Coordinates of C-alpha atoms in Angstrom, one line a residue:
Chain X
M1 CA 30.6 34.8 -8.6
N2 CA 29.9 31.6 -10.1
V3 CA 29.9 28.7 -7.8
V4 CA 29.9 24.7 -9.0
V5 CA 29.8 22.3 -6.1
L6 CA 31.0 18.7 -6.9
C7 CA 28.3 16.6 -5.1
G8 CA 27.7 12.9 -3.6
G9 CA 24.6 12.8 -1.6
V10 CA 24.2 13.3 2.2
G11 CA 27.2 15.4 3.0
A12 CA 26.9 17.3 -0.1
A13 CA 23.1 18.2 0.7
R14 CA 23.8 19.5 4.0
F15 CA 26.8 21.5 2.7
L16 CA 24.6 23.0 -0.2
R17 CA 21.8 23.7 2.4
G18 CA 24.6 26.2 4.3
L19 CA 26.2 27.6 0.7
M20 CA 22.8 28.5 -0.6
H21 CA 22.7 31.1 2.2
V22 CA 25.9 32.4 1.4
V23 CA 26.0 32.2 -2.8
P24 CA 23.1 34.0 -4.7
A25 CA 21.0 30.9 -6.1
K26 CA 21.6 32.1 -9.6
D27 CA 24.9 31.9 -9.4
L28 CA 25.2 28.2 -7.7
T29 CA 25.4 25.0 -9.8
A30 CA 25.5 21.6 -8.2
V31 CA 27.0 18.8 -10.4
V32 CA 25.9 15.6 -9.0
N33 CA 27.1 11.8 -9.1
T34 CA 25.0 9.3 -10.9
G35 CA 26.9 6.5 -10.5
D36 CA 24.8 5.4 -7.3
D37 CA 21.7 5.3 -9.5
L38 CA 19.8 1.8 -9.9
E39 CA 17.0 0.5 -12.0
L40 CA 14.6 -1.2 -9.7
H41 CA 11.0 -2.1 -10.2
G42 CA 11.6 -0.7 -13.6
L43 CA 12.1 2.7 -12.1
T44 CA 15.0 4.7 -12.7
I45 CA 16.4 5.7 -9.0
C46 CA 18.6 8.6 -8.4
P47 CA 19.5 8.7 -4.8
D48 CA 22.0 11.3 -4.6
L49 CA 20.1 13.9 -6.8
D50 CA 17.2 13.1 -4.7
T51 CA 18.7 13.6 -1.0
I52 CA 20.4 17.0 -2.3
T53 CA 16.4 18.0 -3.3
Y54 CA 14.8 16.8 -0.4
T55 CA 17.6 18.1 1.6
V56 CA 17.4 21.7 0.3
A57 CA 13.5 21.4 0.1
D58 CA 13.7 20.7 3.8
A59 CA 11.4 17.4 3.5
I60 CA 14.3 14.7 4.1
D61 CA 13.7 12.6 6.8
P62 CA 16.2 13.8 9.6
G63 CA 16.3 10.4 11.5
R64 CA 17.5 8.4 8.4
G65 CA 19.2 11.3 6.4
W66 CA 17.4 9.5 3.3
G67 CA 14.0 9.9 1.9
L68 CA 11.3 12.1 2.7
E69 CA 9.7 12.8 6.4
N70 CA 6.4 11.6 7.5
E71 CA 6.9 8.8 4.9
T72 CA 4.6 5.7 4.6
W73 CA 5.7 2.2 3.0
T74 CA 2.7 0.7 1.7
S75 CA 3.8 -0.2 -1.6
L76 CA 7.1 -1.5 -0.2
Q77 CA 5.1 -3.8 1.9
A78 CA 2.7 -4.9 -0.8
L79 CA 5.7 -6.1 -2.7
E80 CA 6.9 -8.7 -0.2
R81 CA 3.8 -10.7 -1.2
F82 CA 5.9 -11.0 -4.4
E83 CA 8.9 -12.5 -3.0
A84 CA 7.9 -16.1 -3.1
V85 CA 6.9 -16.1 -6.7
R86 CA 10.0 -14.3 -7.6
P87 CA 12.3 -16.6 -9.8
A88 CA 15.7 -17.5 -8.4
D89 CA 17.5 -15.3 -10.6
S90 CA 15.2 -12.1 -10.3
T91 CA 15.8 -9.0 -8.7
A92 CA 11.9 -8.1 -8.8
A93 CA 10.1 -7.6 -5.3
T94 CA 13.5 -6.3 -3.9
T95 CA 12.6 -4.6 -0.4
W96 CA 16.0 -4.0 1.2
F97 CA 16.0 -0.7 -1.0
G98 CA 13.9 1.6 0.8
L99 CA 11.3 3.4 -1.1
G100 CA 8.6 5.4 0.6
D101 CA 5.2 5.9 -1.0
K102 CA 5.9 9.6 -1.3
D103 CA 9.3 9.2 -2.7
L104 CA 8.0 6.8 -5.1
A105 CA 6.0 9.4 -6.8
T106 CA 9.5 11.1 -7.7
H107 CA 10.9 7.7 -9.3
L108 CA 7.6 7.3 -11.2
Y109 CA 7.6 11.1 -12.8
R110 CA 11.6 10.7 -13.4
T111 CA 10.8 7.3 -15.4
H112 CA 7.9 8.2 -17.1
R113 CA 9.7 11.3 -18.5
L114 CA 12.8 9.2 -19.4
T115 CA 10.6 7.0 -21.6
E116 CA 9.1 9.8 -23.2
G117 CA 12.7 10.7 -24.5
A118 CA 13.8 13.6 -22.0
T119 CA 17.3 13.9 -20.7
L120 CA 18.1 13.2 -17.1
T121 CA 19.1 16.6 -17.3
T122 CA 15.8 18.0 -18.1
V123 CA 13.8 15.7 -15.8
T124 CA 16.3 16.8 -13.0
A125 CA 15.5 20.5 -13.6
E126 CA 11.6 19.7 -13.5
I127 CA 11.9 17.7 -10.3
A128 CA 14.0 20.6 -8.6
K129 CA 11.4 22.9 -10.0
A130 CA 8.8 20.9 -8.1
W131 CA 10.6 20.9 -5.0
E132 CA 11.6 24.6 -5.4
V133 CA 15.1 24.0 -5.4
P134 CA 16.5 27.2 -5.7
F135 CA 20.0 26.7 -7.6
R136 CA 20.7 24.5 -10.5
L137 CA 21.1 20.9 -10.0
L138 CA 22.6 18.9 -12.9
P139 CA 23.2 15.3 -13.2
M140 CA 27.1 14.6 -14.0
S141 CA 25.4 12.8 -17.2
D142 CA 22.8 12.1 -19.3
D143 CA 23.9 8.6 -20.0
P144 CA 24.1 5.8 -17.3
I145 CA 27.2 5.4 -15.4
R146 CA 26.8 2.6 -12.7
T147 CA 29.3 1.7 -9.5
H148 CA 30.1 -1.6 -9.0
V149 CA 32.0 -2.8 -6.2
E150 CA 34.3 -5.7 -6.4
T151 CA 33.8 -7.0 -2.7
V152 CA 36.5 -9.6 -1.0
D153 CA 33.3 -11.9 -0.2
Y154 CA 30.3 -11.2 -2.6
G155 CA 31.9 -10.9 -6.0
T156 CA 31.2 -7.9 -7.8
I157 CA 28.0 -6.4 -6.7
S158 CA 26.3 -2.8 -7.3
F159 CA 26.8 0.0 -5.6
Q160 CA 23.3 0.1 -3.5
E161 CA 23.8 -3.7 -3.0
Y162 CA 27.4 -2.9 -1.4
F163 CA 26.0 0.6 0.4
V164 CA 22.5 -0.3 1.4
R165 CA 22.0 -4.1 1.5
H166 CA 25.3 -5.0 3.1
R167 CA 25.3 -1.3 4.8
H168 CA 29.1 -0.9 3.3
N169 CA 30.2 -3.3 6.3
I170 CA 31.9 -5.4 3.9
A171 CA 35.5 -5.6 2.4
V172 CA 36.0 -3.8 -0.7
R173 CA 38.6 -4.8 -3.4
S174 CA 38.1 -2.2 -6.0
L175 CA 35.6 -0.1 -7.7
K176 CA 34.4 0.3 -11.4
F177 CA 32.2 2.9 -12.8
A178 CA 30.3 0.9 -15.7
G179 CA 29.6 3.0 -18.6
A180 CA 31.9 6.1 -17.6
T181 CA 34.7 5.8 -20.6
T182 CA 32.0 5.9 -23.2
A183 CA 29.4 8.3 -21.4
C184 CA 29.2 11.9 -22.5
V185 CA 29.5 14.5 -19.7
S186 CA 26.5 16.7 -19.8
P187 CA 27.0 19.8 -21.8
D188 CA 25.6 22.0 -19.2
V189 CA 28.1 20.2 -16.4
L190 CA 31.4 21.3 -18.8
Q191 CA 30.0 24.7 -19.3
A192 CA 29.7 25.3 -15.6
I193 CA 32.9 24.0 -14.6
T194 CA 34.7 26.0 -17.5
H195 CA 32.8 29.5 -16.4
A196 CA 32.9 28.7 -12.6
D197 CA 35.1 31.4 -10.5
R198 CA 35.0 28.9 -7.7
I199 CA 34.5 25.1 -7.8
I200 CA 34.0 23.3 -4.5
I201 CA 34.1 19.6 -3.9
A202 CA 31.8 19.0 -1.2
P203 CA 32.7 16.7 1.9
S204 CA 31.7 13.7 0.0
N205 CA 33.1 10.3 -0.5
P206 CA 35.9 10.5 -2.7
F207 CA 35.8 7.2 -4.2
V208 CA 32.3 6.3 -4.5
S209 CA 30.9 9.9 -4.7
I210 CA 33.4 12.1 -6.6
G211 CA 34.8 8.9 -7.9
P212 CA 32.3 8.5 -10.7
L213 CA 32.3 12.0 -11.8
R214 CA 36.5 11.7 -12.3
A215 CA 35.8 8.6 -14.1
L216 CA 34.7 10.4 -16.9
P217 CA 37.8 11.3 -19.0
D218 CA 36.3 14.7 -20.4
L219 CA 35.0 15.8 -16.9
E220 CA 38.4 14.8 -15.1
R221 CA 40.3 16.8 -17.9
A222 CA 38.0 19.8 -17.3
L223 CA 38.2 19.7 -13.7
Q224 CA 42.3 19.5 -14.0
E225 CA 42.2 22.4 -16.0
R226 CA 40.4 24.6 -12.9
R227 CA 42.8 22.9 -10.3
E228 CA 43.5 26.6 -9.0
N229 CA 40.1 27.4 -8.6
T230 CA 39.2 24.5 -6.8
V231 CA 39.0 24.0 -3.2
A232 CA 38.1 20.4 -1.5
I233 CA 36.5 19.8 1.8
S234 CA 37.8 16.7 3.6
P235 CA 35.4 14.2 4.7
L236 CA 37.6 12.8 7.2
V237 CA 37.6 14.4 10.8
G238 CA 40.2 12.8 13.2
G239 CA 40.6 10.0 11.0
K240 CA 37.2 8.8 10.6
A241 CA 34.5 9.5 8.0
L242 CA 31.7 11.5 10.0
K243 CA 29.2 9.2 7.6
G244 CA 29.7 6.4 5.1
P245 CA 32.6 4.4 4.4
A246 CA 35.3 7.0 3.2
D247 CA 37.7 5.8 6.3
R248 CA 37.2 2.3 5.5
L249 CA 37.6 2.3 2.0
L250 CA 41.0 4.4 2.1
S251 CA 42.4 1.4 4.0
E252 CA 40.9 -1.0 1.8
L253 CA 42.1 0.6 -1.2
G254 CA 45.4 1.0 -0.2
Y255 CA 45.7 4.3 1.4
E256 CA 46.4 5.6 5.0
V257 CA 43.5 7.2 6.8
T258 CA 44.9 10.5 6.8
Q259 CA 44.5 14.0 5.3
K260 CA 47.6 13.3 3.3
S261 CA 45.7 10.7 1.6
I262 CA 42.7 12.8 0.7
A263 CA 45.3 15.4 -0.8
T264 CA 47.2 12.8 -2.6
I265 CA 43.7 11.6 -4.0
Y266 CA 42.5 15.4 -5.1
N267 CA 45.7 16.9 -5.9
P268 CA 45.3 16.6 -9.6
I269 CA 42.0 18.6 -9.6
A270 CA 42.1 20.9 -6.3
S271 CA 44.9 23.5 -5.2
S272 CA 43.5 23.6 -1.4
L273 CA 42.0 21.2 0.9
L274 CA 39.9 22.2 4.0
I275 CA 40.5 19.9 7.0
D276 CA 38.9 20.0 10.3
T277 CA 41.0 22.0 13.3
I278 CA 41.3 18.5 15.1
D279 CA 43.6 17.8 12.4
A280 CA 45.7 20.7 12.2
D281 CA 48.9 18.8 13.1
Q282 CA 48.5 17.3 9.3
A283 CA 48.6 20.6 7.7
P284 CA 52.3 20.5 6.5
A285 CA 51.6 16.7 5.1
I286 CA 49.2 18.3 2.9
A287 CA 51.3 21.1 2.0
A288 CA 54.0 18.7 1.3
T289 CA 51.9 17.2 -1.6
G290 CA 51.6 20.6 -3.1
M291 CA 48.0 21.6 -2.1
T292 CA 47.3 24.5 0.2
P293 CA 45.6 23.0 3.9
I294 CA 43.1 25.5 5.4
V295 CA 42.1 24.4 8.8
T296 CA 38.5 25.7 10.0
N297 CA 35.7 23.8 11.4
T298 CA 34.4 21.2 8.9
I299 CA 31.7 19.5 11.2
M300 CA 28.3 20.8 9.9
S301 CA 26.5 20.5 13.0
D302 CA 24.0 23.3 12.3
L303 CA 23.3 25.8 9.8
L304 CA 25.4 28.6 11.4
T305 CA 28.6 26.2 11.4
T306 CA 27.6 24.9 7.8
K307 CA 27.3 28.6 6.5
S308 CA 30.7 29.3 8.0
L309 CA 32.5 26.4 6.1
A310 CA 30.7 27.5 2.9
Q311 CA 32.2 31.1 3.5
T312 CA 35.4 29.5 4.3
A313 CA 35.4 27.6 1.0
L314 CA 34.4 30.4 -1.3
Q315 CA 37.2 32.6 0.2
T316 CA 40.2 30.6 0.2
Chain L
M1 CA -13.9 -31.2 -18.8
N2 CA -11.3 -28.4 -19.6
V3 CA -13.1 -24.9 -19.6
V4 CA -11.8 -21.9 -21.2
V5 CA -13.4 -18.4 -20.2
L6 CA -12.7 -15.4 -22.5
C7 CA -12.5 -12.4 -20.2
G8 CA -12.6 -8.7 -19.8
G9 CA -12.6 -7.3 -16.4
V10 CA -15.2 -6.9 -13.9
G11 CA -17.7 -8.9 -15.3
A12 CA -15.7 -11.8 -16.3
A13 CA -14.2 -11.6 -12.8
R14 CA -17.4 -11.8 -10.9
F15 CA -18.3 -14.7 -13.5
L16 CA -15.1 -16.4 -12.5
R17 CA -15.5 -16.5 -8.7
G18 CA -18.8 -18.4 -9.2
L19 CA -17.5 -20.8 -12.0
M20 CA -14.3 -21.4 -9.8
H21 CA -16.9 -23.3 -7.6
V22 CA -18.1 -25.2 -10.3
V23 CA -15.3 -26.5 -12.5
P24 CA -12.0 -27.8 -10.6
A25 CA -9.3 -25.1 -10.7
K26 CA -6.8 -27.5 -12.5
D27 CA -9.4 -27.6 -15.7
L28 CA -10.2 -23.8 -15.9
T29 CA -8.4 -21.4 -18.0
A30 CA -9.2 -17.8 -18.3
V31 CA -8.1 -16.0 -21.5
V32 CA -7.7 -12.1 -20.8
N33 CA -8.0 -9.1 -22.7
T34 CA -5.0 -6.9 -23.0
G35 CA -6.1 -4.4 -25.0
D36 CA -7.0 -2.1 -22.0
D37 CA -3.2 -2.2 -20.7
L38 CA -1.3 1.1 -20.4
E39 CA 2.3 2.3 -19.9
L40 CA 1.8 5.0 -17.0
H41 CA 4.7 6.4 -14.9
G42 CA 7.0 3.9 -16.7
L43 CA 5.1 0.9 -15.2
T44 CA 2.8 -1.7 -17.5
I45 CA -0.5 -1.7 -16.2
C46 CA -3.0 -5.0 -17.1
P47 CA -6.3 -3.4 -15.6
D48 CA -8.1 -6.9 -16.6
L49 CA -5.8 -9.2 -15.4
D50 CA -5.4 -7.5 -12.0
T51 CA -9.3 -7.0 -11.7
I52 CA -9.9 -10.7 -12.1
T53 CA -6.8 -11.5 -9.8
Y54 CA -8.1 -9.2 -7.0
T55 CA -11.6 -10.2 -7.4
V56 CA -10.8 -13.9 -7.1
A57 CA -8.5 -13.1 -4.3
D58 CA -11.5 -11.6 -2.6
A59 CA -9.2 -8.3 -2.1
I60 CA -11.0 -6.1 -4.7
D61 CA -12.5 -3.0 -3.3
P62 CA -16.3 -3.8 -3.4
G63 CA -17.1 -0.2 -3.6
R64 CA -15.3 1.1 -6.4
G65 CA -15.3 -2.6 -8.4
W66 CA -11.6 -2.0 -8.7
G67 CA -8.4 -1.7 -7.1
L68 CA -7.6 -3.1 -3.7
E69 CA -9.9 -2.8 -0.7
N70 CA -8.5 -0.6 2.6
E71 CA -6.2 1.2 -0.3
T72 CA -4.3 4.3 0.4
W73 CA -3.2 6.8 -2.3
T74 CA -0.1 8.4 -0.9
S75 CA 2.0 8.0 -3.9
L76 CA -0.6 9.4 -6.4
Q77 CA -1.2 12.5 -4.1
A78 CA 2.4 13.1 -4.2
L79 CA 2.5 13.1 -7.9
E80 CA 0.3 16.2 -8.1
R81 CA 3.4 18.3 -7.0
F82 CA 4.6 17.4 -10.7
E83 CA 1.8 18.6 -12.5
A84 CA 2.9 22.0 -12.5
V85 CA 6.1 21.2 -14.1
R86 CA 5.4 18.8 -16.5
P87 CA 5.8 20.0 -20.1
A88 CA 2.5 20.8 -22.2
D89 CA 3.1 17.4 -24.4
S90 CA 3.8 15.2 -21.6
T91 CA 1.5 12.7 -20.1
A92 CA 3.8 12.1 -16.8
A93 CA 2.4 13.1 -13.4
T94 CA -1.3 11.7 -14.8
T95 CA -3.3 11.4 -11.6
W96 CA -6.7 10.5 -13.4
F97 CA -5.9 7.1 -13.5
G98 CA -6.4 5.6 -10.0
L99 CA -3.3 3.6 -8.5
G100 CA -3.3 3.1 -4.9
D101 CA 0.0 2.3 -2.9
K102 CA -0.9 -1.5 -2.6
D103 CA -2.1 -2.0 -6.2
L104 CA 1.2 -0.1 -7.2
A105 CA 3.0 -2.9 -6.1
T106 CA 1.6 -5.3 -8.5
H107 CA 2.7 -2.7 -11.4
L108 CA 6.3 -2.6 -10.1
Y109 CA 6.7 -6.1 -10.0
R110 CA 5.3 -6.9 -13.2
T111 CA 7.2 -4.0 -14.8
H112 CA 10.7 -5.4 -13.3
R113 CA 9.9 -9.1 -14.5
L114 CA 9.0 -7.4 -18.0
T115 CA 12.3 -5.4 -17.7
E116 CA 14.1 -8.8 -17.0
G117 CA 12.8 -10.4 -20.3
A118 CA 10.1 -12.1 -18.6
T119 CA 7.0 -12.6 -20.8
L120 CA 3.5 -11.3 -19.8
T121 CA 2.3 -14.7 -19.6
T122 CA 5.1 -15.8 -17.1
V123 CA 4.5 -12.7 -15.0
T124 CA 1.0 -13.1 -14.8
A125 CA 1.3 -16.6 -13.6
E126 CA 3.8 -15.3 -10.8
I127 CA 1.4 -12.5 -9.9
A128 CA -1.3 -15.1 -9.9
K129 CA 0.2 -17.3 -7.8
A130 CA 1.3 -14.6 -5.1
W131 CA -2.5 -13.8 -4.8
E132 CA -3.6 -17.4 -4.9
V133 CA -5.9 -17.6 -7.9
P134 CA -6.5 -21.3 -8.1
F135 CA -7.0 -21.3 -11.9
R136 CA -4.7 -20.5 -15.0
L137 CA -4.7 -17.1 -15.9
L138 CA -3.5 -16.2 -19.4
P139 CA -3.1 -12.9 -21.1
M140 CA -4.3 -13.2 -24.8
S141 CA -1.0 -12.3 -25.9
D142 CA 2.8 -11.3 -24.9
D143 CA 2.8 -8.4 -27.4
P144 CA 1.4 -5.1 -26.4
I145 CA -2.1 -4.7 -28.4
R146 CA -3.6 -1.3 -27.4
T147 CA -7.3 -0.4 -27.8
H148 CA -7.6 3.2 -29.3
V149 CA -10.8 4.8 -29.4
E150 CA -12.1 7.1 -32.2
T151 CA -14.3 9.6 -30.6
V152 CA -16.7 12.5 -32.0
D153 CA -15.2 15.1 -29.9
Y154 CA -11.6 14.2 -28.5
G155 CA -10.1 12.6 -31.4
T156 CA -8.6 8.9 -31.1
I157 CA -7.5 8.5 -27.6
S158 CA -6.4 5.5 -25.4
F159 CA -9.0 3.2 -24.1
Q160 CA -8.4 4.3 -20.7
E161 CA -9.0 7.9 -21.2
Y162 CA -12.0 6.8 -22.9
F163 CA -12.9 4.6 -20.0
V164 CA -11.7 6.2 -16.8
R165 CA -10.8 10.0 -17.8
H166 CA -14.4 10.7 -19.6
R167 CA -15.8 7.9 -17.8
H168 CA -16.9 6.5 -21.3
N169 CA -19.6 9.3 -21.3
I170 CA -18.6 10.3 -24.8
A171 CA -19.5 9.4 -28.3
V172 CA -17.6 6.7 -30.1
R173 CA -17.1 6.7 -33.7
S174 CA -14.8 3.5 -34.1
L175 CA -12.6 1.2 -32.1
K176 CA -9.0 0.3 -33.3
F177 CA -6.7 -2.6 -31.5
A178 CA -3.4 -1.4 -32.6
G179 CA -0.6 -3.9 -33.0
A180 CA -3.4 -6.8 -33.3
T181 CA -2.5 -7.7 -36.6
T182 CA 1.0 -8.4 -36.1
A183 CA 0.8 -9.5 -32.4
C184 CA 1.4 -13.5 -31.7
V185 CA -1.3 -15.2 -29.6
S186 CA 0.2 -16.5 -26.6
P187 CA 0.9 -20.1 -27.5
D188 CA -0.8 -21.4 -24.3
V189 CA -3.7 -19.6 -25.2
L190 CA -4.1 -21.5 -28.5
Q191 CA -3.5 -24.4 -26.8
A192 CA -6.3 -24.2 -24.3
I193 CA -8.6 -23.2 -27.0
T194 CA -7.8 -26.1 -28.9
H195 CA -8.2 -28.7 -26.0
A196 CA -11.4 -27.1 -24.3
D197 CA -14.5 -28.8 -23.9
R198 CA -16.3 -26.0 -23.3
I199 CA -15.6 -22.1 -24.2
I200 CA -17.5 -19.6 -22.2
I201 CA -17.7 -15.9 -23.3
A202 CA -18.1 -13.8 -20.0
P203 CA -20.7 -11.5 -19.8
S204 CA -18.1 -8.8 -20.9
N205 CA -18.3 -6.0 -23.4
P206 CA -18.3 -7.5 -26.9
F207 CA -16.4 -4.3 -28.3
V208 CA -14.0 -3.2 -25.9
S209 CA -13.2 -6.5 -23.8
I210 CA -13.7 -9.3 -26.2
G211 CA -13.4 -7.3 -29.4
P212 CA -9.2 -7.2 -28.6
L213 CA -9.0 -10.8 -28.3
R214 CA -10.9 -11.3 -31.6
A215 CA -8.8 -8.8 -33.0
L216 CA -5.8 -11.1 -33.2
P217 CA -6.5 -13.1 -36.5
D218 CA -5.1 -16.4 -35.2
L219 CA -7.4 -16.4 -32.1
E220 CA -10.4 -15.5 -34.0
R221 CA -9.7 -18.2 -36.5
A222 CA -9.4 -21.0 -33.8
L223 CA -12.4 -19.8 -31.8
Q224 CA -14.4 -20.1 -35.1
E225 CA -13.2 -23.3 -35.1
R226 CA -14.4 -24.2 -31.8
R227 CA -18.0 -22.5 -32.5
E228 CA -19.9 -25.4 -31.5
N229 CA -18.5 -25.8 -28.0
T230 CA -18.5 -22.2 -27.2
V231 CA -21.4 -20.3 -25.4
A232 CA -21.9 -16.7 -24.8
I233 CA -23.1 -14.8 -21.9
S234 CA -24.8 -11.4 -22.9
P235 CA -23.8 -8.4 -21.3
L236 CA -27.4 -6.7 -21.9
V237 CA -30.2 -7.2 -19.6
G238 CA -33.5 -5.5 -20.4
G239 CA -31.6 -3.4 -23.0
K240 CA -29.1 -2.2 -20.7
A241 CA -25.5 -3.0 -19.7
L242 CA -25.6 -3.5 -16.2
K243 CA -22.0 -2.0 -16.2
G244 CA -20.1 0.1 -18.9
P245 CA -20.7 1.2 -22.1
A246 CA -22.0 -2.1 -23.8
D247 CA -25.5 -0.7 -24.7
R248 CA -24.1 2.9 -25.8
L249 CA -21.5 1.4 -27.8
L250 CA -23.8 -0.9 -29.6
S251 CA -25.8 2.1 -30.6
E252 CA -23.1 4.2 -31.3
L253 CA -21.6 1.4 -33.5
G254 CA -24.5 1.0 -35.5
Y255 CA -26.5 -1.8 -34.0
E256 CA -29.7 -2.0 -32.0
V257 CA -29.5 -2.3 -28.3
T258 CA -30.9 -6.1 -28.6
Q259 CA -29.9 -9.5 -27.9
K260 CA -30.1 -10.0 -31.4
S261 CA -27.4 -7.6 -31.9
I262 CA -25.2 -9.4 -29.6
A263 CA -26.0 -12.7 -31.1
T264 CA -24.9 -11.3 -34.6
I265 CA -21.8 -10.1 -33.2
Y266 CA -21.0 -13.5 -31.3
N267 CA -22.3 -15.5 -34.3
P268 CA -19.1 -16.7 -35.8
I269 CA -17.4 -17.7 -32.6
A270 CA -20.4 -19.1 -30.4
S271 CA -23.3 -21.4 -31.2
S272 CA -25.3 -20.5 -28.3
L273 CA -26.3 -17.3 -26.2
L274 CA -27.2 -17.2 -22.6
I275 CA -29.9 -14.3 -22.1
D276 CA -31.3 -13.3 -19.1
T277 CA -35.0 -14.2 -18.3
I278 CA -36.4 -10.5 -18.8
D279 CA -35.2 -10.8 -22.4
A280 CA -37.0 -14.3 -22.9
D281 CA -39.0 -12.6 -25.7
Q282 CA -36.0 -12.2 -27.8
A283 CA -35.1 -15.7 -27.9
P284 CA -36.7 -16.3 -31.2
A285 CA -34.8 -13.5 -33.0
I286 CA -31.4 -14.8 -31.5
A287 CA -32.5 -18.4 -33.1
A288 CA -33.2 -16.7 -36.3
T289 CA -29.4 -15.8 -36.5
G290 CA -28.6 -19.3 -36.0
M291 CA -27.5 -19.3 -32.5
T292 CA -29.1 -21.5 -29.6
P293 CA -30.7 -19.1 -27.1
I294 CA -30.7 -20.2 -23.7
V295 CA -33.0 -18.1 -21.2
T296 CA -31.7 -18.0 -17.5
N297 CA -30.7 -15.6 -14.8
T298 CA -27.8 -13.8 -15.8
I299 CA -27.6 -11.1 -13.2
M300 CA -24.9 -12.2 -11.0
S301 CA -26.2 -10.3 -7.8
D302 CA -24.6 -13.1 -5.3
L303 CA -22.4 -16.1 -5.4
L304 CA -25.3 -18.3 -5.5
T305 CA -26.8 -16.8 -8.5
T306 CA -23.4 -16.6 -10.2
K307 CA -22.6 -20.4 -9.5
S308 CA -26.3 -21.1 -11.1
L309 CA -25.0 -19.2 -14.3
A310 CA -21.9 -21.0 -14.5
Q311 CA -23.7 -24.2 -14.4
T312 CA -26.2 -23.3 -16.9
A313 CA -23.0 -22.1 -19.3
L314 CA -21.3 -25.4 -18.7
Q315 CA -24.3 -27.7 -19.5
T316 CA -25.7 -26.1 -22.4

């Protein structure tokens, strides 16, 4: 049974850690958002891919939820020296984006390989192999797609400025996925989607994690064709996102903060929606949109619960 | 009195530490070789510029003679993970070129600024300011010039492969300065050379440190025009280079390992040659080439001796 998971970062990473115990690694493909990617210090950084890699490798810092455990920050601290000499219009010596010394090695390797002409798909496979990720990890595209956030008070800023620098604690007007309409979906991704027996949308943010994938016209079309084989896991539990700004974004982008809204958003590409037992009363509203509601425990508090959630997502 | 110093790395850096106590900083310009520069891990690295910056800032590691003191190597060690997954034709995850965690910050800043469109001259001035280098530090060119070493046993390799990887312990057939004939000399450099009251060739390697500067046709021409104002400091002491492969290269490139050979090499661009007292008997041979020999202590064993050498270079 070939399984494809559509992924953002933290939520997807945690889900995959459970799923990989339930599906043979050779049958599992993760298709990952690259709209969060950024160029900083001349390096290409892919936060969602790395969060999945580090999580699956059991090397993620459990406290922060991003980056590597037992990390040091020598380079980043040494960059502070240059803040005072950087011109006003430069973003060099940016230190609000946390890059640990060990983590830097991943970006150095990736950037070096990209300058050699390797595709992001190829480099991602190499990095995944180095970290012994057992399943196939695919960036959604080899072309750069960058999520831009139109904010109420700070103009249009990059995703990481929104997410990290402002801790997603500012009002959003709209999202744009620069490069998405002209980017090519990775051929490996299209093939994986076409041949999947089951497609699972991880409990990621529908707007900023899954949104960039859907902004690729060929990928959205391919997903719509596989709607009957696709199940989405809602990131909402009791009207809140367990992590990140999904709840706030729903509201700011004109939706009610309900499972019905998640169903409306995913309806074109998924036929079932997994919601938490706490939201069981919202099942009829989901059914009314034409999706099949499935009520289960969606809080991935430990590996056992996560495996159980993965099992449910596979069986529906 | 405007003073310009033509510089490689370690020898020039040490000389400048003395000279800056003898010449007011505002009157002093260092013009630095960039033929040693390299692209590694997607970063642009300028070893000679950095060696001068770190030395003058009193931050160089005194034991190694390169890089920063109290350095850590976390990123470089973390790169080792990727050696096993790197394709055979890739140079990613190269770990023989030592990049400490603090040092990395300099390369991250430089690379970021270059990707923003800043010239190497501009970025170098910013980095120098951040490290409080009191005088003007200029790369010889804003265009990439790369020293390639044709070896007897390893084919043609990059300068750093020759110098660091093989510890300059292999036989050299010839040197090439890729990009030199089409590169533009930095306008600031040409202006500094034209207006200098005194030009000093630091006790650097005539082939791999000063050679790249002279490979720029406009710079060689400008230097020839200022021959009468230029004094060279020989890197040889008693038939040996105190550091680096100057002696070995002399021999391999067809010269005798004598002060006369240094005179022959520098004759077109310098009217005087400073040699060490131990080589006083070679003064007549230098004079015979048409250069004025000046005998003094050229071993920069401490700041006092270095200042005295600088004073001599200024007064001749």
